[in-house]
mmCIF file of C-alpha atoms in Angstrom:
data_model
loop_
_atom_site.group_PDB
_atom_site.id
_atom_site.type_symbol
_atom_site.label_atom_id
_atom_site.label_comp_id
_atom_site.label_asym_id
_atom_site.label_seq_id
_atom_site.Cartn_x
_atom_site.Cartn_y
_atom_site.Cartn_z
ATOM 1 C CA MET A 1 32.440 -14.932 -91.894
ATOM 2 C CA LYS A 2 35.002 -12.179 -92.362
ATOM 3 C CA ILE A 3 34.613 -10.000 -95.438
ATOM 4 C CA ALA A 4 37.976 -9.186 -96.995
ATOM 5 C CA ARG A 5 36.600 -6.733 -99.598
ATOM 6 C CA GLN A 6 33.176 -5.348 -100.422
ATOM 7 C CA ILE A 7 32.721 -4.072 -103.977
ATOM 8 C CA THR A 8 29.602 -2.780 -105.677
ATOM 9 C CA VAL A 9 29.477 -3.983 -109.289
ATOM 10 C CA PHE A 10 27.395 -2.315 -111.997
ATOM 11 C CA ASP A 11 26.285 -4.206 -115.104
ATOM 12 C CA ALA A 12 26.625 -2.245 -118.345
ATOM 13 C CA THR A 13 26.759 -2.700 -122.100
ATOM 14 C CA ASP A 14 29.376 0.075 -122.425
ATOM 15 C CA LEU A 15 32.161 -0.613 -119.937
ATOM 16 C CA ALA A 16 34.195 2.438 -120.893
ATOM 17 C CA ALA A 17 31.338 4.935 -120.451
ATOM 18 C CA GLU A 18 30.176 3.435 -117.160
ATOM 19 C CA SER A 19 33.610 3.113 -115.535
ATOM 20 C CA ALA A 20 34.736 6.552 -116.768
ATOM 21 C CA PHE A 21 31.580 8.086 -115.303
ATOM 22 C CA TRP A 22 32.117 6.637 -111.810
ATOM 23 C CA ALA A 23 35.862 7.338 -111.847
ATOM 24 C CA GLY A 24 35.207 10.915 -112.948
ATOM 25 C CA LEU A 25 32.441 11.483 -110.409
ATOM 26 C CA LEU A 26 34.507 10.157 -107.495
ATOM 27 C CA GLY A 27 37.929 11.427 -108.598
ATOM 28 C CA GLY A 28 39.270 7.956 -109.297
ATOM 29 C CA THR A 29 40.999 5.920 -111.957
ATOM 30 C CA VAL A 30 40.027 2.889 -114.026
ATOM 31 C CA TYR A 31 41.811 -0.420 -114.468
ATOM 32 C CA GLU A 32 40.475 -2.069 -117.624
ATOM 33 C CA ASP A 33 40.163 -5.765 -118.286
ATOM 34 C CA GLU A 34 38.327 -7.278 -121.256
ATOM 35 C CA ASP A 35 34.946 -7.867 -119.569
ATOM 36 C CA PHE A 36 35.433 -6.067 -116.247
ATOM 37 C CA HIS A 37 36.662 -2.642 -115.173
ATOM 38 C CA CYS A 38 37.776 -1.669 -111.666
ATOM 39 C CA VAL A 39 37.297 1.867 -110.351
ATOM 40 C CA PHE A 40 39.898 2.922 -107.781
ATOM 41 C CA VAL A 41 39.481 5.952 -105.515
ATOM 42 C CA ASP A 42 42.377 7.052 -103.308
ATOM 43 C CA GLY A 43 44.198 3.842 -104.205
ATOM 44 C CA LYS A 44 41.339 1.603 -103.041
ATOM 45 C CA TRP A 45 39.070 -0.521 -105.242
ATOM 46 C CA ARG A 46 35.587 0.978 -104.809
ATOM 47 C CA PHE A 47 33.466 -0.147 -107.797
ATOM 48 C CA GLY A 48 33.427 -2.751 -110.499
ATOM 49 C CA VAL A 49 31.767 -2.587 -113.901
ATOM 50 C CA GLN A 50 30.903 -5.898 -115.515
ATOM 51 C CA TYR A 51 30.126 -6.332 -119.204
ATOM 52 C CA SER A 52 26.498 -7.374 -119.570
ATOM 53 C CA PRO A 53 25.433 -7.431 -123.232
ATOM 54 C CA ASN A 54 21.736 -7.811 -122.339
ATOM 55 C CA HIS A 55 21.627 -5.169 -119.598
ATOM 56 C CA VAL A 56 18.260 -3.390 -119.444
ATOM 57 C CA PRO A 57 18.407 -0.064 -117.570
ATOM 58 C CA PRO A 58 15.869 0.328 -114.770
ATOM 59 C CA GLU A 59 12.970 2.700 -115.366
ATOM 60 C CA TRP A 60 12.829 4.842 -112.259
ATOM 61 C CA PRO A 61 10.593 5.067 -110.325
ATOM 62 C CA ASP A 62 7.715 3.004 -111.712
ATOM 63 C CA GLY A 63 8.825 1.285 -114.898
ATOM 64 C CA SER A 64 8.468 -2.341 -115.847
ATOM 65 C CA GLN A 65 12.207 -2.844 -115.217
ATOM 66 C CA GLN A 66 12.441 -1.788 -111.547
ATOM 67 C CA GLN A 67 15.632 -0.668 -109.828
ATOM 68 C CA GLN A 68 17.041 -3.194 -107.393
ATOM 69 C CA VAL A 69 19.728 -1.161 -105.633
ATOM 70 C CA HIS A 70 21.018 2.399 -105.734
ATOM 71 C CA LEU A 71 23.741 4.541 -104.191
ATOM 72 C CA ASP A 72 23.250 7.582 -101.981
ATOM 73 C CA LEU A 73 26.196 9.958 -102.255
ATOM 74 C CA HIS A 74 26.152 12.833 -99.768
ATOM 75 C CA VAL A 75 27.861 16.035 -100.886
ATOM 76 C CA GLU A 76 28.809 19.389 -99.401
ATOM 77 C CA ASP A 77 27.709 21.491 -102.406
ATOM 78 C CA ILE A 78 24.715 20.096 -104.304
ATOM 79 C CA ARG A 79 24.929 22.655 -107.112
ATOM 80 C CA ALA A 80 28.585 21.862 -107.835
ATOM 81 C CA ALA A 81 27.930 18.116 -107.506
ATOM 82 C CA HIS A 82 25.011 18.393 -109.939
ATOM 83 C CA GLU A 83 27.156 20.211 -112.516
ATOM 84 C CA HIS A 84 29.968 17.698 -112.105
ATOM 85 C CA ALA A 85 27.695 14.641 -112.393
ATOM 86 C CA THR A 86 25.787 15.916 -115.423
ATOM 87 C CA SER A 87 29.006 16.966 -117.179
ATOM 88 C CA LEU A 88 30.075 13.317 -116.907
ATOM 89 C CA GLY A 89 26.828 12.008 -118.400
ATOM 90 C CA ALA A 90 24.399 11.706 -115.492
ATOM 91 C CA ARG A 91 20.734 12.402 -116.215
ATOM 92 C CA LEU A 92 18.594 14.160 -113.623
ATOM 93 C CA LEU A 93 15.543 11.977 -112.938
ATOM 94 C CA LYS A 94 13.967 13.929 -110.066
ATOM 95 C CA ALA A 95 15.017 17.384 -108.964
ATOM 96 C CA ALA A 96 14.696 18.557 -105.384
ATOM 97 C CA ASP A 97 11.969 21.108 -104.758
ATOM 98 C CA ASP A 98 14.460 23.517 -103.153
ATOM 99 C CA LEU A 99 18.262 23.240 -103.213
ATOM 100 C CA ASP A 100 18.550 25.641 -100.284
ATOM 101 C CA THR A 101 16.714 23.489 -97.713
ATOM 102 C CA GLU A 102 18.488 22.055 -94.676
ATOM 103 C CA GLU A 103 18.583 18.598 -96.243
ATOM 104 C CA GLY A 104 17.432 16.895 -99.390
ATOM 105 C CA HIS A 105 18.402 14.847 -102.395
ATOM 106 C CA GLN A 106 18.110 14.648 -106.157
ATOM 107 C CA VAL A 107 17.807 11.428 -108.168
ATOM 108 C CA TYR A 108 20.002 10.795 -111.211
ATOM 109 C CA ALA A 109 20.800 7.973 -113.619
ATOM 110 C CA ASP A 110 24.350 7.050 -114.606
ATOM 111 C CA PRO A 111 25.217 6.402 -118.290
ATOM 112 C CA ALA A 112 23.936 2.799 -118.071
ATOM 113 C CA GLY A 113 20.688 3.963 -116.455
ATOM 114 C CA HIS A 114 21.381 2.967 -112.819
ATOM 115 C CA PRO A 115 19.646 5.390 -110.445
ATOM 116 C CA PHE A 116 21.663 7.117 -107.717
ATOM 117 C CA CYS A 117 21.064 10.038 -105.367
ATOM 118 C CA LEU A 118 23.099 13.114 -104.558
ATOM 119 C CA GLY A 119 22.018 14.317 -101.142
ATOM 120 C CA TRP A 120 22.985 16.926 -98.576
ATOM 121 C CA HIS A 121 22.469 17.711 -94.917
ATOM 122 C CA ARG A 122 23.815 21.092 -93.915
ATOM 123 C CA ASN A 123 24.156 20.355 -90.168
ATOM 124 C CA VAL A 124 26.178 17.157 -90.489
ATOM 125 C CA PRO A 125 29.901 17.537 -91.274
ATOM 126 C CA ALA A 126 30.961 15.814 -94.488
ATOM 127 C CA VAL A 127 33.491 13.727 -92.547
ATOM 128 C CA HIS A 128 30.744 12.204 -90.383
ATOM 129 C CA ASP A 129 29.768 8.874 -91.891
ATOM 130 C CA PHE A 130 27.489 7.544 -89.136
ATOM 131 C CA GLY A 131 29.796 4.536 -88.842
ATOM 132 C CA ALA A 132 29.041 3.428 -92.401
ATOM 133 C CA THR A 133 32.651 3.143 -93.541
ATOM 134 C CA GLN A 134 35.913 2.038 -92.104
ATOM 135 C CA GLY A 135 38.224 3.868 -94.474
#
């Protein structure tokens, strides 16, 4: 099986808030359809947001509605990334003990309540992706 495109799709009750958050966080744009929004970054489709009128946000980490998947986004400057994410509507769920350590992460929720992490590792160049992406 050859995969032509791999897209992560978030369910949300508010398509505009969810797609604007991810486009703003990643420096992208939004293509809006009635029940589905596409988030493009650098001209490539990276995320989808699907209208889900009965979406129940996960309660991280131990709620009755458990998370099922989350994103890890690695950044060069955790303080700037934190400010940027929260200015777009992210909520900090778990702060790192020390932002000046060699590596670490903080846990956030997007506007629809999906958990995601902003992490850093000071000795690994930002361009190094450990083979995880192909462009």
